[in-house]
Amino acid sequence: MTAEPRVLVVGYGTVGRAFHDLLAAGAQDLARRYGVKPRVTGIVRSRGAWLDDDGLPPGATLLAKRRTMTVEEAMEKARPDVLVEITPTNLRTGEPGLSTIRSALARGIRVVTANKGPLVVAYRELTELAAKHGVPFRFEGTVAGAIPTLNLYDHALRGNPVVRVDGILNGTSNFILTRMAEEGLEFEPALAEAQQLGYAEADPSADVDGLDAAAKLVILGNHVLGLDLRLADVRTSGIRSITSGAIRLAAANGWSLHLIASVSPEDGAEVAPRLVPRGSSLDVPGALNVVRFTTAHAGPFTVIGKGAGGKETATAVLSDVIAALVD
Amino acid sequence: MTAEPRVLVVGYGTVGRAFHDLLAAGAQDLARRYGVKPRVTGIVRSRGAWLDDDGLPPGATLLAKRRTMTVEEAMEKARPDVLVEITPTNLRTGEPGLSTIRSALARGIRVVTANKGPLVVAYRELTELAAKHGVPFRFEGTVAGAIPTLNLYDHALRGNPVVRVDGILNGTSNFILTRMAEEGLEFEPALAEAQQLGYAEADPSADVDGLDAAAKLVILGNHVLGLDLRLADVRTSGIRSITSGAIRLAAANGWSLHLIASVSPEDGAEVAPRLVPRGSSLDVPGALNVVRFTTAHAGPFTVIGKGAGGKETATAVLSDVIAALVD
């Protein structure tokens, strides 16, 4: 491995720019710790492509010369050691990320992605393609943002199989439920508040109807439990019909209501509003995410942290890029 | 690496036997997942040594022929690929583990340990010795039992530096404080209950005076923050003087009292009883452990799980053994 590996970034939205910033700001530290100094030598986004063998600085897409080329052409010209795929997610087709990842892996290029779409549509195909070509393919950023889940499983639980995973995988819906519980708000005003604060999008469906959580659960179940789930296999219900009265009643009896995602070989995969004991490890407030792994030999353990945000997700992408280069 | 690497177990108490059981029971699964089938070809304990090139089954020290030899002789004869050091902990001298680990690393033998003593006494020396000889040296089981902390940091947080660590690292004292809070017990009766239930030892000093937590904090601070701490650097106070009245008063104001271990480059290392907000991620009940990493780029994230127990600690040892062999 060259000491200055070449990174091609495909998709350059919030996460892509945050990744580029982190990589540039951390370059010295990464070189010292891991012996590599990755640099972005190509960026492809919908409005153009930017290539520079000497490395593109953050902000290059505002300043440097724009070219027009396909992702395939960019792979040819930029000759990346690792391709970072972070275009917008399409949970139905997986595109455009799916085609890009297929092509990169077939060329023997390492791939890191934070895009759930390709994995939800073609988990087995892509992981097998990577194995066939002997090339790292990593996607920590697809699940629970900054919280290590997939890498935690890969590296810290050998010989202690995971038998079940439960968690809160969507921070937006958890934020809404927390506000309903704290302030006695009904769903619609709590959603409006989440939208005002930037936690929820104008079309909140993926968050509040459980689809986003279901997509993450598919990836977790396939990776950690070795299942072969698709999105359609997840029994999914959301939080639109939850009332503040139901939350109040639950609270009076020592329970909190959350949108819980669960998967096990026996029970399959489900995303649904559930009561959990107040103060238990799954009872986390606001926009946090939580993942509880139930292990065969050491009971459950739980990871809690920020599940979303461009910079947060970018930390997972950067960790994966380093791992793909040095492991 | 041979497909059937040889393991020498030094120390064969609760953790050692649980490790041997897990390894034997999981052999097929490990071979399938990781392509290695480690077998215990040597056991050295205070009452004798057992060696068999074909592999010793769990229970071998009851059934098979005992020999008398030093650990050094056993290393010569058993020619292990990895040495597992789990003799009793001595936080003052690190012995006998320290000498064993030194000798094994100098011979180029991979070492896995769950023994805090050698690391508290000679963290830098041992990690540098391992690096010098290019041999893996892993010790996940020394901190927070079954909860991945050191491996989590190594593998899932590259490019996102940890700036502070806080946690509850001693389950016994947390169990006592939980019982005092729940039942209004004073310290002495709560300790007696913990001793009856097997959570506390006849001499509870290491647990209730904070020394055990301080030792784990030394290892965490040195590994995760790159510090050079010794046990004497940790400002340590325990829970003997806590009263149920103080806990009740705190609870009435929305706080819980725990023995919290904290370390950062700025504030140094400290173990002391502290108030934390009820329901916050550090407020875990009973014999659980919790570790909160504060990261530079993605805020805090928290890991909660079982911090002690022979089988739980053995899962960390087994995960490290696999990692030492295949990474």
PDB file of C-alpha atoms in Angstrom, chain B residues 50-177:
ATOM      1  CA  TRP B  50      -0.291 -30.489  31.727  1.00  0.00           C
ATOM      2  CA  LEU B  51       0.955 -30.747  28.142  1.00  0.00           C
ATOM      3  CA  ASP B  52      -0.423 -32.649  25.170  1.00  0.00           C
ATOM      4  CA  ASP B  53       0.389 -31.921  21.550  1.00  0.00           C
ATOM      5  CA  ASP B  54      -2.958 -33.373  20.502  1.00  0.00           C
ATOM      6  CA  GLY B  55      -4.819 -30.852  22.632  1.00  0.00           C
ATOM      7  CA  LEU B  56      -6.062 -30.957  26.220  1.00  0.00           C
ATOM      8  CA  PRO B  57      -9.832 -31.159  26.780  1.00  0.00           C
ATOM      9  CA  PRO B  58     -11.558 -29.055  29.456  1.00  0.00           C
ATOM     10  CA  GLY B  59     -11.178 -30.914  32.716  1.00  0.00           C
ATOM     11  CA  ALA B  60      -7.729 -32.172  31.734  1.00  0.00           C
ATOM     12  CA  THR B  61      -6.240 -30.960  35.007  1.00  0.00           C
ATOM     13  CA  LEU B  62      -8.477 -33.405  36.847  1.00  0.00           C
ATOM     14  CA  LEU B  63      -7.910 -36.369  34.565  1.00  0.00           C
ATOM     15  CA  ALA B  64      -4.652 -36.145  32.675  1.00  0.00           C
ATOM     16  CA  LYS B  65      -1.137 -36.686  33.931  1.00  0.00           C
ATOM     17  CA  ARG B  66       0.313 -33.805  35.909  1.00  0.00           C
ATOM     18  CA  ARG B  67       3.911 -32.749  35.542  1.00  0.00           C
ATOM     19  CA  THR B  68       6.043 -30.311  37.415  1.00  0.00           C
ATOM     20  CA  MET B  69       7.660 -27.551  35.401  1.00  0.00           C
ATOM     21  CA  THR B  70       8.117 -23.811  35.344  1.00  0.00           C
ATOM     22  CA  VAL B  71       6.256 -21.533  32.950  1.00  0.00           C
ATOM     23  CA  GLU B  72       9.544 -21.062  31.081  1.00  0.00           C
ATOM     24  CA  GLU B  73       9.947 -24.808  30.617  1.00  0.00           C
ATOM     25  CA  ALA B  74       6.320 -25.078  29.497  1.00  0.00           C
ATOM     26  CA  MET B  75       6.906 -22.369  26.863  1.00  0.00           C
ATOM     27  CA  GLU B  76       9.901 -24.335  25.592  1.00  0.00           C
ATOM     28  CA  LYS B  77       8.096 -27.632  25.461  1.00  0.00           C
ATOM     29  CA  ALA B  78       4.599 -26.538  24.373  1.00  0.00           C
ATOM     30  CA  ARG B  79       5.886 -24.163  21.656  1.00  0.00           C
ATOM     31  CA  PRO B  80       2.651 -22.122  21.795  1.00  0.00           C
ATOM     32  CA  ASP B  81       1.426 -19.797  19.041  1.00  0.00           C
ATOM     33  CA  VAL B  82      -0.344 -17.809  21.725  1.00  0.00           C
ATOM     34  CA  LEU B  83       0.041 -17.661  25.495  1.00  0.00           C
ATOM     35  CA  VAL B  84      -3.001 -16.829  27.624  1.00  0.00           C
ATOM     36  CA  GLU B  85      -1.973 -15.297  30.958  1.00  0.00           C
ATOM     37  CA  ILE B  86      -4.702 -15.349  33.608  1.00  0.00           C
ATOM     38  CA  THR B  87      -3.035 -15.843  36.965  1.00  0.00           C
ATOM     39  CA  PRO B  88      -4.325 -13.873  39.981  1.00  0.00           C
ATOM     40  CA  THR B  89      -3.838 -10.110  39.843  1.00  0.00           C
ATOM     41  CA  ASN B  90      -1.200  -8.339  41.905  1.00  0.00           C
ATOM     42  CA  LEU B  91      -1.534  -4.599  41.341  1.00  0.00           C
ATOM     43  CA  ARG B  92       1.673  -3.791  43.228  1.00  0.00           C
ATOM     44  CA  THR B  93       4.241  -6.088  41.579  1.00  0.00           C
ATOM     45  CA  GLY B  94       2.344  -7.386  38.530  1.00  0.00           C
ATOM     46  CA  GLU B  95       3.745 -10.845  39.319  1.00  0.00           C
ATOM     47  CA  PRO B  96       3.712 -13.630  38.399  1.00  0.00           C
ATOM     48  CA  GLY B  97       2.041 -12.460  35.184  1.00  0.00           C
ATOM     49  CA  LEU B  98       4.553  -9.728  34.445  1.00  0.00           C
ATOM     50  CA  SER B  99       7.556 -12.062  34.160  1.00  0.00           C
ATOM     51  CA  THR B 100       5.589 -14.563  32.088  1.00  0.00           C
ATOM     52  CA  ILE B 101       4.388 -11.919  29.629  1.00  0.00           C
ATOM     53  CA  ARG B 102       7.854 -10.366  29.333  1.00  0.00           C
ATOM     54  CA  SER B 103       9.382 -13.732  28.568  1.00  0.00           C
ATOM     55  CA  ALA B 104       6.706 -14.772  26.064  1.00  0.00           C
ATOM     56  CA  LEU B 105       6.845 -11.500  24.101  1.00  0.00           C
ATOM     57  CA  ALA B 106      10.645 -11.632  23.993  1.00  0.00           C
ATOM     58  CA  ARG B 107      10.347 -15.127  22.491  1.00  0.00           C
ATOM     59  CA  GLY B 108       7.942 -13.791  19.834  1.00  0.00           C
ATOM     60  CA  ILE B 109       4.912 -15.576  21.303  1.00  0.00           C
ATOM     61  CA  ARG B 110       1.569 -13.776  20.989  1.00  0.00           C
ATOM     62  CA  VAL B 111       0.118 -12.905  24.400  1.00  0.00           C
ATOM     63  CA  VAL B 112      -3.473 -12.420  25.555  1.00  0.00           C
ATOM     64  CA  THR B 113      -4.193 -11.544  29.165  1.00  0.00           C
ATOM     65  CA  ALA B 114      -7.092 -10.620  31.434  1.00  0.00           C
ATOM     66  CA  ASN B 115      -4.703  -9.822  34.280  1.00  0.00           C
ATOM     67  CA  LYS B 116      -4.594  -6.128  35.186  1.00  0.00           C
ATOM     68  CA  GLY B 117      -1.451  -6.390  37.320  1.00  0.00           C
ATOM     69  CA  PRO B 118       1.221  -6.557  34.597  1.00  0.00           C
ATOM     70  CA  LEU B 119      -0.407  -3.713  32.655  1.00  0.00           C
ATOM     71  CA  VAL B 120      -0.824  -1.431  35.625  1.00  0.00           C
ATOM     72  CA  VAL B 121       2.816  -1.928  36.602  1.00  0.00           C
ATOM     73  CA  ALA B 122       4.428  -1.939  33.150  1.00  0.00           C
ATOM     74  CA  TYR B 123       2.032  -0.797  30.436  1.00  0.00           C
ATOM     75  CA  ARG B 124       4.591   1.028  28.311  1.00  0.00           C
ATOM     76  CA  GLU B 125       7.328  -1.541  28.734  1.00  0.00           C
ATOM     77  CA  LEU B 126       5.091  -4.433  27.666  1.00  0.00           C
ATOM     78  CA  THR B 127       3.410  -2.711  24.721  1.00  0.00           C
ATOM     79  CA  GLU B 128       6.781  -1.502  23.465  1.00  0.00           C
ATOM     80  CA  LEU B 129       8.271  -4.976  23.894  1.00  0.00           C
ATOM     81  CA  ALA B 130       5.413  -6.425  21.841  1.00  0.00           C
ATOM     82  CA  ALA B 131       5.920  -3.811  19.132  1.00  0.00           C
ATOM     83  CA  LYS B 132       9.673  -4.423  19.088  1.00  0.00           C
ATOM     84  CA  HIS B 133       9.156  -8.125  18.492  1.00  0.00           C
ATOM     85  CA  GLY B 134       6.243  -7.515  16.091  1.00  0.00           C
ATOM     86  CA  VAL B 135       3.944  -9.772  18.084  1.00  0.00           C
ATOM     87  CA  PRO B 136       0.292  -9.171  19.052  1.00  0.00           C
ATOM     88  CA  PHE B 137      -0.356  -8.391  22.732  1.00  0.00           C
ATOM     89  CA  ARG B 138      -4.003  -7.995  23.679  1.00  0.00           C
ATOM     90  CA  PHE B 139      -5.797  -7.378  26.974  1.00  0.00           C
ATOM     91  CA  GLU B 140      -9.464  -6.561  26.377  1.00  0.00           C
ATOM     92  CA  GLY B 141     -10.427  -8.748  29.346  1.00  0.00           C
ATOM     93  CA  THR B 142      -8.595  -6.481  31.798  1.00  0.00           C
ATOM     94  CA  VAL B 143     -11.187  -3.710  31.443  1.00  0.00           C
ATOM     95  CA  ALA B 144     -14.933  -4.069  31.984  1.00  0.00           C
ATOM     96  CA  GLY B 145     -15.098  -7.832  31.455  1.00  0.00           C
ATOM     97  CA  ALA B 146     -17.314  -8.701  28.520  1.00  0.00           C
ATOM     98  CA  ILE B 147     -17.748  -5.134  27.266  1.00  0.00           C
ATOM     99  CA  PRO B 148     -15.595  -4.298  24.247  1.00  0.00           C
ATOM    100  CA  THR B 149     -13.687  -1.148  25.098  1.00  0.00           C
ATOM    101  CA  LEU B 150     -10.041  -1.430  23.999  1.00  0.00           C
ATOM    102  CA  ASN B 151     -10.869  -3.312  20.787  1.00  0.00           C
ATOM    103  CA  LEU B 152     -13.710  -0.916  20.117  1.00  0.00           C
ATOM    104  CA  TYR B 153     -11.243   1.939  20.268  1.00  0.00           C
ATOM    105  CA  ASP B 154      -8.643   0.146  18.154  1.00  0.00           C
ATOM    106  CA  HIS B 155     -10.961  -0.830  15.350  1.00  0.00           C
ATOM    107  CA  ALA B 156     -13.938   1.459  15.208  1.00  0.00           C
ATOM    108  CA  LEU B 157     -12.678   4.943  16.043  1.00  0.00           C
ATOM    109  CA  ARG B 158      -9.874   5.613  13.625  1.00  0.00           C
ATOM    110  CA  GLY B 159      -9.692   9.268  12.775  1.00  0.00           C
ATOM    111  CA  ASN B 160     -12.038  10.227  15.619  1.00  0.00           C
ATOM    112  CA  PRO B 161      -9.783  10.730  18.643  1.00  0.00           C
ATOM    113  CA  VAL B 162     -11.104  10.054  22.127  1.00  0.00           C
ATOM    114  CA  VAL B 163     -10.614  13.072  24.384  1.00  0.00           C
ATOM    115  CA  ARG B 164     -12.078  11.764  27.642  1.00  0.00           C
ATOM    116  CA  VAL B 165     -13.305   8.525  29.208  1.00  0.00           C
ATOM    117  CA  ASP B 166     -15.796   8.219  32.081  1.00  0.00           C
ATOM    118  CA  GLY B 167     -17.389   5.120  33.458  1.00  0.00           C
ATOM    119  CA  ILE B 168     -18.394   2.713  36.150  1.00  0.00           C
ATOM    120  CA  LEU B 169     -15.648   0.105  36.104  1.00  0.00           C
ATOM    121  CA  ASN B 170     -16.413  -1.858  39.252  1.00  0.00           C
ATOM    122  CA  GLY B 171     -19.651  -3.840  39.351  1.00  0.00           C
ATOM    123  CA  THR B 172     -19.390  -4.789  43.022  1.00  0.00           C
ATOM    124  CA  SER B 173     -19.419  -1.242  44.333  1.00  0.00           C
ATOM    125  CA  ASN B 174     -22.177  -0.319  41.892  1.00  0.00           C
ATOM    126  CA  PHE B 175     -24.248  -3.259  43.124  1.00  0.00           C
ATOM    127  CA  ILE B 176     -23.782  -2.074  46.731  1.00  0.00           C
ATOM    128  CA  LEU B 177     -24.758   1.521  45.877  1.00  0.00           C
TER     129      LEU B 177
END
